Amino acid sequence: MWFRLDLRLADNDALDRALAEHAAVVPVFIWSPEEEGAWPPGAASRWWLNQSLAQLQAELERRGSRLIIRRGPAEEELRTLAADCGATAVFWNRRYEPAVIARDRALKEHLPERGIEAESCPGNLLFEPWTIHNLSGKPFQVFTAFGRRCVRMAAPPQPKPAPAQIPAAALWPRSLAICDLGLEPKIDWAAGLRETWQPGEAGATARLAAFLDGAVGNYGAGRDRPDLTGTSRLSPHLHFGEISARQIWHAAQRIHDSEPYLRQILWREFAHHLLFHFPGTPNEPLRPEFRAFPWRVDAKMLKAWTQGRTGYPLVDAGMRELWHTGWIHNRVRMVVASFLVKHLLIPWQEGAAWFWDTLVDADLANNTMGWQWTAGCGADAAPYFRIFNPTLQAEKFDPAGAYVRRWVPELGSTKYPLPIVNHEAARERALAALVTMKERSR
Ligand code: FAD
């Protein structure tokens, strides 16, 4: 059983199939970031992975098994592993990032040539991306139509419980220790992450239970308020597959008034649908006219943004929350992203790369869609000419200023920087840039 972004024992199709079809199972994790194309896990994701692997290992040991850790090209490692322990098949759950799909396709061809069956199971979505399409068989580019199609599909299967025991191999192959992978930062900047999160399946299950017991009922109103705990904060757990989308879907469906929340789970499905059908979008805008957009290169402004020193309190609060906890509230993600691409005219790809390195929930599908949505160049995106005013956004969504004061304690003192751009002037400049793009792409 090859664990990848499915670091859980409950509702794990590949694990269940391996157990059903074979007398013994060897759980394996292979660290091969070079095989993830331009998007190897960033620093915050590595920190999370380190903790999550330790949790998975402990859960496996509790069931009489182990987690074998390897590093290197997946094909080579899987072949030597099979030879070392006499395995005749390898099972995994699918992922949908373009580089990973290409690698897995090659594995499906090469492993059987060496006498190893290669079996892949549906990944951590409600529906496989190729099973949802419009009446002409084309992928959706509009969320409402996509969402409507999803709810008309047969309900995703009910989640299955974790196996009580995992029969051990007669011969355990050699393993590295998790710490040999060097995932923890060399200089310890992760204190804020440690105090905020509990990576692993138990942490994910507890978070879902707490959310369904509390905030879900008020999610429709509370989800836009960064000063409250109005959302589930399950995104890193979902990204690493510590909980399945099906577990969340079925548990939330039993709760009255959970539709607004389920809708967000469908946005996640939509993001994966887009990444699967438009694999160039992590680097290129979906709407080609945006290739002619007059972006600016400005290292100083970019640095002020990353450090949370723009002089706009809500933007700075968000960027500091990100640095400290590895996560930002969705409303604030939209505000900081919009500020970068509209007020500063810095390419969305720069923002996506910063998020990639610093978010514990960095996810190629969701991050790409979020940035292209904000920049106006993606599917069903916010129109570029709609420019958030960060001051008004703060008044509306952080009415007592509690969120901003928490992350920007020096607000109101001489230590806090003056705005790096004037809102009105930046707005005019952004609208002029849009006109330039239209002229260039005519
Ligand atoms: P909840 O509101 O509790 O939602 C539950 C789950 O639904 C989330 O965990 C997430 O998996 C999914 N979801 C919610 N909103 C969205 C959305 N707009 N798009 C896709 N899925 C969604 N999300 C990531 O998981 N990884 C990213 O790298 C990421 N980058 C983003 C970048 C930008 C510029 C923007 C605007 C959004 C990004 N998002 C990303 C989407 C969203 O902000 C987060 O999923 C959400 O804030 C996570 O918090 P939560 O778990 O409390 O969400």
Short mmCIF file of C-alpha atoms and ligand atoms in Angstrom, two decimals:
data_model
loop_
_atom_site.label_atom_id
_atom_site.label_comp_id
_atom_site.label_asym_id
_atom_site.label_seq_id
_atom_site.Cartn_x
_atom_site.Cartn_y
_atom_site.Cartn_z
CA MET A 1 0.00 0.00 0.00
CA TRP A 2 1.66 3.16 -1.23
CA PHE A 3 0.50 6.17 0.87
CA ARG A 4 0.68 9.56 -0.84
CA LEU A 5 -1.88 12.32 -0.14
CA ASP A 6 -4.15 9.89 1.72
CA LEU A 7 -2.51 9.76 5.14
CA ARG A 8 -5.41 8.05 6.92
CA LEU A 9 -6.62 4.55 7.68
CA ALA A 10 -10.41 5.14 7.59
CA ASP A 11 -12.20 5.28 4.24
CA ASN A 12 -9.03 4.53 2.32
CA ASP A 13 -9.96 2.62 -0.87
CA ALA A 14 -6.46 1.51 -1.79
CA LEU A 15 -5.73 0.20 1.69
CA ASP A 16 -9.08 -1.60 1.84
CA ARG A 17 -8.47 -3.24 -1.53
CA ALA A 18 -4.95 -4.30 -0.64
CA LEU A 19 -6.29 -5.86 2.55
CA ALA A 20 -9.17 -7.57 0.77
CA GLU A 21 -7.03 -9.06 -1.99
CA HIS A 22 -3.81 -9.98 -0.17
CA ALA A 23 -2.79 -11.92 2.93
CA ALA A 24 -0.27 -9.32 4.10
CA VAL A 25 0.20 -5.63 3.41
CA VAL A 26 3.33 -3.45 3.56
CA PRO A 27 2.47 0.24 4.08
CA VAL A 28 4.97 2.51 2.32
CA PHE A 29 5.66 6.22 1.97
CA ILE A 30 8.16 7.39 -0.66
CA TRP A 31 9.60 10.91 -0.54
CA SER A 32 10.22 11.95 -4.16
CA PRO A 33 9.65 15.72 -4.45
CA GLU A 34 11.54 15.85 -7.78
CA GLU A 35 8.62 13.97 -9.33
CA GLU A 36 6.14 16.74 -8.55
CA GLY A 37 7.26 18.92 -11.48
CA ALA A 38 7.46 22.64 -10.72
CA TRP A 39 5.48 22.16 -7.47
CA PRO A 40 7.41 20.10 -4.91
CA PRO A 41 5.93 20.59 -1.42
CA GLY A 42 6.85 23.97 0.13
CA ALA A 43 8.35 24.55 3.57
CA ALA A 44 5.06 24.69 5.52
CA SER A 45 3.75 21.58 3.74
CA ARG A 46 6.94 19.70 4.61
CA TRP A 47 6.51 20.60 8.25
CA TRP A 48 2.94 19.26 8.15
CA LEU A 49 3.96 16.11 6.29
CA ASN A 50 6.58 15.34 8.92
CA GLN A 51 4.00 15.41 11.72
CA SER A 52 1.35 13.58 9.71
CA LEU A 53 3.69 10.71 8.81
CA ALA A 54 4.54 10.27 12.50
CA GLN A 55 0.83 10.03 13.33
CA LEU A 56 0.20 7.54 10.53
CA GLN A 57 3.14 5.44 11.67
CA ALA A 58 1.78 5.33 15.23
CA GLU A 59 -1.70 4.32 14.00
CA LEU A 60 -0.23 1.56 11.84
CA GLU A 61 1.88 0.25 14.72
CA ARG A 62 -1.22 0.14 16.89
CA ARG A 63 -2.67 -2.27 14.31
CA GLY A 64 0.36 -4.57 14.23
CA SER A 65 1.90 -2.97 11.16
CA ARG A 66 4.63 -0.46 10.25
CA LEU A 67 5.23 2.45 7.89
CA ILE A 68 8.18 1.82 5.59
CA ILE A 69 9.84 5.08 4.60
CA ARG A 70 11.88 5.44 1.41
CA ARG A 71 13.35 8.30 -0.56
CA GLY A 72 14.04 8.40 -4.33
CA PRO A 73 12.32 7.85 -7.66
CA ALA A 74 9.03 6.06 -6.97
CA GLU A 75 9.47 3.45 -9.68
CA GLU A 76 12.88 2.37 -8.48
CA GLU A 77 11.80 2.31 -4.84
CA LEU A 78 8.62 0.35 -5.54
CA ARG A 79 10.59 -2.21 -7.55
CA THR A 80 13.23 -2.75 -4.88
CA LEU A 81 10.58 -2.83 -2.17
CA ALA A 82 8.63 -5.51 -4.03
CA ALA A 83 11.81 -7.51 -4.48
CA ASP A 84 12.76 -7.10 -0.80
CA CYS A 85 9.45 -8.31 0.63
CA GLY A 86 8.05 -10.45 -2.18
CA ALA A 87 5.09 -8.15 -2.92
CA THR A 88 3.22 -8.92 -6.12
CA ALA A 89 1.01 -5.85 -6.30
CA VAL A 90 1.02 -2.19 -5.33
CA PHE A 91 -2.12 -0.17 -4.53
CA TRP A 92 -2.49 3.59 -4.39
CA ASN A 93 -5.14 6.32 -4.35
CA ARG A 94 -5.03 8.72 -7.29
CA ARG A 95 -3.79 12.30 -7.29
CA TYR A 96 -4.70 14.88 -9.92
CA GLU A 97 -1.64 17.13 -10.32
CA PRO A 98 -0.36 16.99 -13.93
CA ALA A 99 3.21 15.87 -13.09
CA VAL A 100 1.94 13.19 -10.70
CA ILE A 101 -0.57 11.91 -13.27
CA ALA A 102 2.24 11.56 -15.83
CA ARG A 103 4.47 9.72 -13.33
CA ASP A 104 1.65 7.39 -12.26
CA ARG A 105 0.75 6.58 -15.87
CA ALA A 106 4.34 5.53 -16.50
CA LEU A 107 4.26 3.36 -13.36
CA LYS A 108 1.09 1.64 -14.52
CA GLU A 109 2.94 0.67 -17.69
CA HIS A 110 6.31 -0.23 -16.22
CA LEU A 111 5.48 -2.08 -13.00
CA PRO A 112 3.47 -4.91 -14.66
CA GLU A 113 6.45 -5.47 -17.00
CA ARG A 114 8.34 -6.40 -13.82
CA GLY A 115 5.60 -8.70 -12.61
CA ILE A 116 4.08 -6.18 -10.18
CA GLU A 117 0.37 -5.41 -10.52
CA ALA A 118 -0.32 -1.65 -10.29
CA GLU A 119 -3.80 -0.80 -8.99
CA SER A 120 -5.04 2.76 -8.56
CA CYS A 121 -8.23 3.76 -6.72
CA PRO A 122 -10.27 7.01 -6.76
CA GLY A 123 -8.49 9.86 -4.99
CA ASN A 124 -9.79 12.23 -2.32
CA LEU A 125 -12.76 13.69 -4.22
CA LEU A 126 -16.47 12.98 -4.27
CA PHE A 127 -16.42 12.34 -8.01
CA GLU A 128 -13.60 11.52 -10.41
CA PRO A 129 -12.96 14.67 -12.51
CA TRP A 130 -13.66 12.93 -15.83
CA THR A 131 -17.10 11.70 -14.73
CA ILE A 132 -18.55 15.23 -14.57
CA HIS A 133 -19.17 17.00 -17.87
CA ASN A 134 -21.77 19.13 -19.61
CA LEU A 135 -24.28 17.89 -22.17
CA SER A 136 -21.72 18.17 -24.99
CA GLY A 137 -19.24 16.08 -23.00
CA LYS A 138 -17.03 19.10 -22.23
CA PRO A 139 -15.61 20.10 -18.83
CA PHE A 140 -17.47 22.79 -16.90
CA GLN A 141 -16.06 26.29 -16.56
CA VAL A 142 -18.92 27.76 -14.53
CA PHE A 143 -19.29 26.74 -10.90
CA THR A 144 -23.10 26.85 -10.57
CA ALA A 145 -23.57 24.50 -13.53
CA PHE A 146 -20.81 22.24 -12.19
CA GLY A 147 -22.37 22.18 -8.70
CA ARG A 148 -25.81 21.40 -10.10
CA ARG A 149 -24.36 18.48 -12.04
CA CYS A 150 -22.63 17.16 -8.90
CA VAL A 151 -25.80 17.10 -6.83
CA ARG A 152 -27.57 15.18 -9.60
CA MET A 153 -24.90 12.46 -9.56
CA ALA A 154 -25.46 9.31 -7.51
CA ALA A 155 -24.37 10.08 -3.95
CA PRO A 156 -20.72 9.23 -3.27
CA PRO A 157 -20.27 5.92 -1.38
CA GLN A 158 -20.63 5.93 2.41
CA PRO A 159 -17.23 6.10 4.16
CA LYS A 160 -15.76 2.93 5.59
CA PRO A 161 -14.19 2.54 9.05
CA ALA A 162 -10.46 1.99 9.59
CA PRO A 163 -9.32 -1.64 9.64
CA ALA A 164 -8.88 -3.03 13.15
CA GLN A 165 -5.75 -5.00 12.22
CA ILE A 166 -3.31 -4.93 9.31
CA PRO A 167 -1.66 -8.32 8.74
CA ALA A 168 2.11 -7.88 8.96
CA ALA A 169 4.55 -8.91 6.27
CA ALA A 170 6.66 -12.01 6.93
CA LEU A 171 9.69 -10.00 5.89
CA TRP A 172 9.83 -6.24 6.53
CA PRO A 173 11.86 -4.32 3.95
CA ARG A 174 14.45 -1.84 5.26
CA SER A 175 13.15 1.64 6.12
CA LEU A 176 14.51 5.11 6.74
CA ALA A 177 13.35 7.00 9.82
CA ILE A 178 10.91 9.88 9.13
CA CYS A 179 13.52 12.34 10.39
CA ASP A 180 15.97 11.13 7.69
CA LEU A 181 13.75 12.89 5.12
CA GLY A 182 14.81 16.28 6.51
CA LEU A 183 11.28 17.71 6.37
CA GLU A 184 11.52 19.81 9.54
CA PRO A 185 12.99 23.30 9.05
CA LYS A 186 16.67 23.64 9.99
CA ILE A 187 16.02 26.94 11.75
CA ASP A 188 12.94 26.41 13.89
CA TRP A 189 10.31 28.88 12.64
CA ALA A 190 7.42 26.46 13.20
CA ALA A 191 6.34 27.41 16.75
CA GLY A 192 3.20 29.16 15.44
CA LEU A 193 2.31 26.12 13.37
CA ARG A 194 2.76 23.79 16.33
CA GLU A 195 0.49 25.87 18.55
CA THR A 196 -2.23 26.11 15.86
CA TRP A 197 -2.53 22.63 14.40
CA GLN A 198 -2.82 18.96 15.22
CA PRO A 199 -1.78 17.18 12.00
CA GLY A 200 -2.90 13.60 11.45
CA GLU A 201 -6.10 11.60 11.18
CA ALA A 202 -7.10 11.97 14.86
CA GLY A 203 -6.67 15.77 14.65
CA ALA A 204 -8.75 15.89 11.45
CA THR A 205 -11.56 13.81 12.95
CA ALA A 206 -11.63 15.94 16.09
CA ARG A 207 -11.75 19.15 14.04
CA LEU A 208 -14.64 17.93 11.92
CA ALA A 209 -16.56 16.86 15.03
CA ALA A 210 -15.99 20.22 16.74
CA PHE A 211 -17.09 22.11 13.61
CA LEU A 212 -20.23 20.02 13.15
CA ASP A 213 -21.07 20.52 16.82
CA GLY A 214 -20.64 24.27 16.65
CA ALA A 215 -19.90 26.69 13.81
CA VAL A 216 -21.56 24.77 10.96
CA GLY A 217 -25.05 26.02 11.86
CA ASN A 218 -23.93 29.61 11.47
CA TYR A 219 -21.53 28.97 8.58
CA GLY A 220 -23.55 30.97 6.03
CA ALA A 221 -23.18 34.15 8.12
CA GLY A 222 -19.94 33.38 9.97
CA ARG A 223 -17.79 32.13 7.10
CA ASP A 224 -16.80 35.63 6.00
CA ARG A 225 -15.66 36.80 9.44
CA PRO A 226 -11.92 36.40 10.08
CA ASP A 227 -12.43 37.63 13.66
CA LEU A 228 -14.56 34.55 14.47
CA THR A 229 -13.90 30.82 14.11
CA GLY A 230 -16.64 30.51 11.52
CA THR A 231 -15.09 27.94 9.17
CA SER A 232 -13.95 24.34 9.61
CA ARG A 233 -10.16 24.83 9.12
CA LEU A 234 -10.07 21.38 7.61
CA SER A 235 -8.14 22.47 4.49
CA PRO A 236 -4.69 21.10 5.43
CA HIS A 237 -6.26 17.85 6.68
CA LEU A 238 -8.12 17.50 3.39
CA HIS A 239 -5.05 18.29 1.34
CA PHE A 240 -3.02 15.57 3.04
CA GLY A 241 -5.93 13.17 2.91
CA GLU A 242 -6.12 12.78 6.69
CA ILE A 243 -9.86 12.90 6.22
CA SER A 244 -11.79 12.05 3.09
CA ALA A 245 -14.15 14.35 1.22
CA ARG A 246 -16.72 11.57 1.51
CA GLN A 247 -16.42 11.47 5.31
CA ILE A 248 -17.02 15.24 5.45
CA TRP A 249 -19.84 15.13 2.89
CA HIS A 250 -21.84 12.42 4.62
CA ALA A 251 -21.26 13.74 8.15
CA ALA A 252 -22.28 17.30 7.17
CA GLN A 253 -25.36 16.08 5.30
CA ARG A 254 -26.77 14.79 8.55
CA ILE A 255 -26.68 18.33 9.99
CA HIS A 256 -29.53 20.78 9.45
CA ASP A 257 -28.52 23.90 7.45
CA SER A 258 -25.22 22.53 6.18
CA GLU A 259 -25.84 23.41 2.49
CA PRO A 260 -23.59 26.51 2.46
CA TYR A 261 -20.77 24.40 3.84
CA LEU A 262 -21.32 21.53 1.39
CA ARG A 263 -21.17 24.11 -1.39
CA GLN A 264 -17.57 24.91 -0.41
CA ILE A 265 -16.70 21.22 -0.63
CA LEU A 266 -18.05 21.41 -4.18
CA TRP A 267 -15.80 24.42 -4.90
CA ARG A 268 -12.91 22.14 -3.98
CA GLU A 269 -14.25 19.55 -6.44
CA PHE A 270 -14.51 22.27 -9.08
CA ALA A 271 -10.89 23.29 -8.52
CA HIS A 272 -9.73 19.71 -9.08
CA HIS A 273 -11.98 19.39 -12.12
CA LEU A 274 -10.31 22.50 -13.60
CA LEU A 275 -6.78 21.35 -12.81
CA PHE A 276 -7.45 17.96 -14.36
CA HIS A 277 -8.98 19.35 -17.57
CA PHE A 278 -6.75 22.43 -17.89
CA PRO A 279 -3.38 21.17 -16.60
CA GLY A 280 -1.48 24.26 -17.81
CA THR A 281 -3.32 26.58 -15.40
CA PRO A 282 -0.85 26.51 -12.46
CA ASN A 283 1.42 28.63 -14.69
CA GLU A 284 -0.77 30.08 -17.45
CA PRO A 285 -4.05 32.03 -17.26
CA LEU A 286 -7.08 30.06 -18.39
CA ARG A 287 -8.29 33.14 -20.26
CA PRO A 288 -5.55 33.65 -22.88
CA GLU A 289 -6.08 37.43 -23.24
CA PHE A 290 -4.49 37.79 -19.79
CA ARG A 291 -1.12 36.81 -21.29
CA ALA A 292 -1.02 40.40 -22.60
CA PHE A 293 -1.65 41.95 -19.17
CA PRO A 294 0.97 44.63 -18.32
CA TRP A 295 2.20 43.18 -15.01
CA ARG A 296 4.92 45.00 -13.07
CA VAL A 297 8.12 43.60 -11.64
CA ASP A 298 8.67 45.24 -8.25
CA ALA A 299 10.75 43.28 -5.74
CA LYS A 300 10.38 45.95 -3.05
CA MET A 301 6.59 46.01 -3.17
CA LEU A 302 6.44 42.21 -3.32
CA LYS A 303 8.60 42.03 -0.19
CA ALA A 304 6.38 44.52 1.66
CA TRP A 305 3.39 42.33 0.79
CA THR A 306 5.03 39.07 1.92
CA GLN A 307 6.12 40.67 5.19
CA GLY A 308 2.74 42.24 5.97
CA ARG A 309 4.07 45.80 5.77
CA THR A 310 1.85 47.40 3.12
CA GLY A 311 0.25 49.95 5.44
CA TYR A 312 -3.21 48.39 4.82
CA PRO A 313 -4.12 46.75 8.14
CA LEU A 314 -6.34 43.93 6.82
CA VAL A 315 -3.76 42.97 4.18
CA ASP A 316 -0.95 43.05 6.72
CA ALA A 317 -2.95 41.08 9.29
CA GLY A 318 -3.61 38.36 6.70
CA MET A 319 -0.01 38.10 5.59
CA ARG A 320 1.17 37.89 9.19
CA GLU A 321 -1.45 35.29 10.07
CA LEU A 322 -0.12 33.30 7.11
CA TRP A 323 3.49 33.59 8.30
CA HIS A 324 2.64 32.64 11.86
CA THR A 325 0.06 29.86 11.40
CA GLY A 326 0.47 28.69 7.77
CA TRP A 327 -3.19 29.50 7.05
CA ILE A 328 -5.35 32.51 6.18
CA HIS A 329 -9.06 32.95 6.36
CA ASN A 330 -10.71 32.72 2.89
CA ARG A 331 -12.09 36.28 2.90
CA VAL A 332 -8.66 37.61 3.79
CA ARG A 333 -6.99 35.40 1.15
CA MET A 334 -9.18 37.14 -1.41
CA VAL A 335 -8.26 40.58 -0.05
CA VAL A 336 -4.48 40.01 0.11
CA ALA A 337 -4.46 38.33 -3.31
CA SER A 338 -6.49 41.12 -4.86
CA PHE A 339 -4.16 43.70 -3.33
CA LEU A 340 -1.14 42.02 -4.92
CA VAL A 341 -2.59 41.64 -8.41
CA LYS A 342 -4.62 44.86 -8.58
CA HIS A 343 -3.12 47.45 -6.23
CA LEU A 344 0.46 46.39 -6.94
CA LEU A 345 -0.01 44.85 -10.43
CA ILE A 346 2.33 42.02 -9.48
CA PRO A 347 1.67 38.76 -11.40
CA TRP A 348 -0.65 36.31 -9.64
CA GLN A 349 1.97 33.59 -10.17
CA GLU A 350 4.25 35.40 -7.67
CA GLY A 351 1.50 35.33 -5.06
CA ALA A 352 0.67 31.70 -5.80
CA ALA A 353 4.34 30.78 -5.31
CA TRP A 354 4.49 32.58 -1.94
CA PHE A 355 1.31 30.86 -0.78
CA TRP A 356 2.71 27.56 -2.02
CA ASP A 357 5.70 27.84 0.27
CA THR A 358 3.95 29.24 3.33
CA LEU A 359 0.47 27.62 3.48
CA VAL A 360 0.03 24.35 5.37
CA ASP A 361 -2.93 23.68 3.05
CA ALA A 362 -1.01 24.56 -0.18
CA ASP A 363 -2.90 22.62 -2.81
CA LEU A 364 -2.22 22.93 -6.53
CA ALA A 365 -5.88 22.76 -7.55
CA ASN A 366 -7.30 25.13 -4.91
CA ASN A 367 -4.39 27.56 -4.98
CA THR A 368 -4.42 27.84 -8.77
CA MET A 369 -8.16 28.39 -8.88
CA GLY A 370 -8.05 30.90 -6.00
CA TRP A 371 -5.37 33.02 -7.64
CA GLN A 372 -6.85 32.89 -11.14
CA TRP A 373 -10.27 33.69 -9.69
CA THR A 374 -8.87 36.76 -7.92
CA ALA A 375 -6.85 37.92 -10.93
CA GLY A 376 -9.93 37.64 -13.15
CA CYS A 377 -8.19 35.27 -15.56
CA GLY A 378 -9.68 31.92 -14.47
CA ALA A 379 -12.91 29.96 -14.83
CA ASP A 380 -15.94 31.75 -13.39
CA ALA A 381 -13.56 34.39 -12.04
CA ALA A 382 -14.34 37.67 -10.30
CA PRO A 383 -14.24 40.36 -13.01
CA TYR A 384 -10.91 42.17 -12.94
CA PHE A 385 -12.56 45.59 -12.75
CA ARG A 386 -14.14 44.71 -9.37
CA ILE A 387 -11.41 45.95 -7.06
CA PHE A 388 -11.65 45.33 -3.32
CA ASN A 389 -11.14 48.35 -1.10
CA PRO A 390 -9.13 46.79 1.77
CA THR A 391 -10.31 49.45 4.24
CA LEU A 392 -14.00 48.86 3.49
CA GLN A 393 -13.47 45.09 3.56
CA ALA A 394 -12.02 45.44 7.08
CA GLU A 395 -14.97 47.56 8.22
CA LYS A 396 -17.43 45.03 6.87
CA PHE A 397 -15.85 41.73 7.89
CA ASP A 398 -13.79 42.68 10.97
CA PRO A 399 -16.21 45.26 12.38
CA ALA A 400 -14.65 45.63 15.84
CA GLY A 401 -11.10 45.40 14.45
CA ALA A 402 -10.29 42.37 16.63
CA TYR A 403 -8.63 40.39 13.82
CA VAL A 404 -6.47 43.28 12.69
CA ARG A 405 -5.40 44.18 16.24
CA ARG A 406 -4.43 40.58 16.92
CA TRP A 407 -2.00 40.40 14.01
CA VAL A 408 -0.93 44.06 13.77
CA PRO A 409 -0.46 45.11 17.42
CA GLU A 410 1.58 48.20 16.49
CA LEU A 411 -1.36 49.69 14.54
CA GLY A 412 -1.81 53.36 15.38
CA SER A 413 1.82 53.83 16.50
CA THR A 414 4.68 55.34 14.51
CA LYS A 415 6.08 51.82 14.00
CA TYR A 416 3.28 50.97 11.56
CA PRO A 417 4.18 51.79 7.91
CA LEU A 418 2.32 54.34 5.79
CA PRO A 419 0.34 52.86 2.86
CA ILE A 420 2.76 51.78 0.10
CA VAL A 421 0.20 52.81 -2.54
CA ASN A 422 -2.77 55.16 -2.50
CA HIS A 423 -5.98 53.15 -2.91
CA GLU A 424 -7.68 55.46 -5.42
CA ALA A 425 -4.55 55.94 -7.54
CA ALA A 426 -3.85 52.18 -7.50
CA ARG A 427 -7.42 51.48 -8.52
CA GLU A 428 -7.16 53.86 -11.50
CA ARG A 429 -3.83 52.32 -12.51
CA ALA A 430 -5.32 48.79 -12.37
CA LEU A 431 -8.26 49.80 -14.55
CA ALA A 432 -5.87 51.42 -17.04
CA ALA A 433 -3.82 48.18 -17.11
CA LEU A 434 -6.99 46.27 -18.01
CA VAL A 435 -7.58 48.66 -20.94
CA THR A 436 -3.97 48.14 -22.09
CA MET A 437 -4.45 44.37 -21.98
CA LYS A 438 -7.61 44.62 -24.06
CA GLU A 439 -5.85 46.80 -26.65
CA ARG A 440 -2.86 44.48 -26.82
CA SER A 441 -4.94 41.35 -27.24
CA ARG A 442 -7.28 42.81 -29.85
P1 FAD B 1 -14.13 26.00 4.99
O1 FAD B 1 -14.83 27.26 4.70
O2 FAD B 1 -14.41 25.31 6.26
O3 FAD B 1 -14.42 25.02 3.74
C1 FAD B 1 -14.30 23.60 3.84
C2 FAD B 1 -13.38 23.08 2.76
O4 FAD B 1 -13.87 23.40 1.48
C3 FAD B 1 -11.99 23.70 2.82
O5 FAD B 1 -11.19 23.03 3.75
C4 FAD B 1 -11.52 23.52 1.39
O6 FAD B 1 -11.01 22.23 1.15
C5 FAD B 1 -12.80 23.68 0.59
N1 FAD B 1 -12.92 25.09 0.14
C6 FAD B 1 -13.45 26.13 0.82
N2 FAD B 1 -13.40 27.25 0.07
C7 FAD B 1 -12.80 26.90 -1.08
C8 FAD B 1 -12.47 27.61 -2.26
N3 FAD B 1 -12.76 28.91 -2.42
N4 FAD B 1 -11.85 26.94 -3.25
C9 FAD B 1 -11.56 25.62 -3.16
N5 FAD B 1 -11.86 24.90 -2.06
C10 FAD B 1 -12.48 25.52 -1.05
N6 FAD B 1 -7.52 26.33 -0.37
C11 FAD B 1 -6.68 25.29 -0.15
O7 FAD B 1 -7.11 24.27 0.39
N7 FAD B 1 -5.37 25.35 -0.55
C12 FAD B 1 -4.84 26.45 -1.17
O8 FAD B 1 -3.66 26.44 -1.52
C13 FAD B 1 -5.70 27.57 -1.36
N8 FAD B 1 -5.22 28.72 -1.92
C14 FAD B 1 -6.07 29.79 -2.11
C15 FAD B 1 -5.57 30.95 -2.70
C16 FAD B 1 -6.39 32.06 -2.89
C17 FAD B 1 -5.84 33.31 -3.53
C18 FAD B 1 -7.75 31.99 -2.49
C19 FAD B 1 -8.65 33.17 -2.69
C20 FAD B 1 -8.26 30.83 -1.93
C21 FAD B 1 -7.44 29.72 -1.73
N9 FAD B 1 -7.93 28.52 -1.14
C22 FAD B 1 -7.07 27.47 -0.95
C23 FAD B 1 -9.37 28.35 -0.87
C24 FAD B 1 -9.86 28.71 0.55
O9 FAD B 1 -9.39 29.95 0.93
C25 FAD B 1 -9.47 27.67 1.59
O10 FAD B 1 -9.78 26.37 1.16
C26 FAD B 1 -10.19 27.92 2.93
O11 FAD B 1 -9.93 29.20 3.39
C27 FAD B 1 -9.74 26.88 3.95
O12 FAD B 1 -10.29 27.14 5.19
P2 FAD B 1 -11.36 26.16 5.84
O13 FAD B 1 -10.86 24.75 5.79
O14 FAD B 1 -11.72 26.71 7.16
O15 FAD B 1 -12.56 26.29 4.81
#
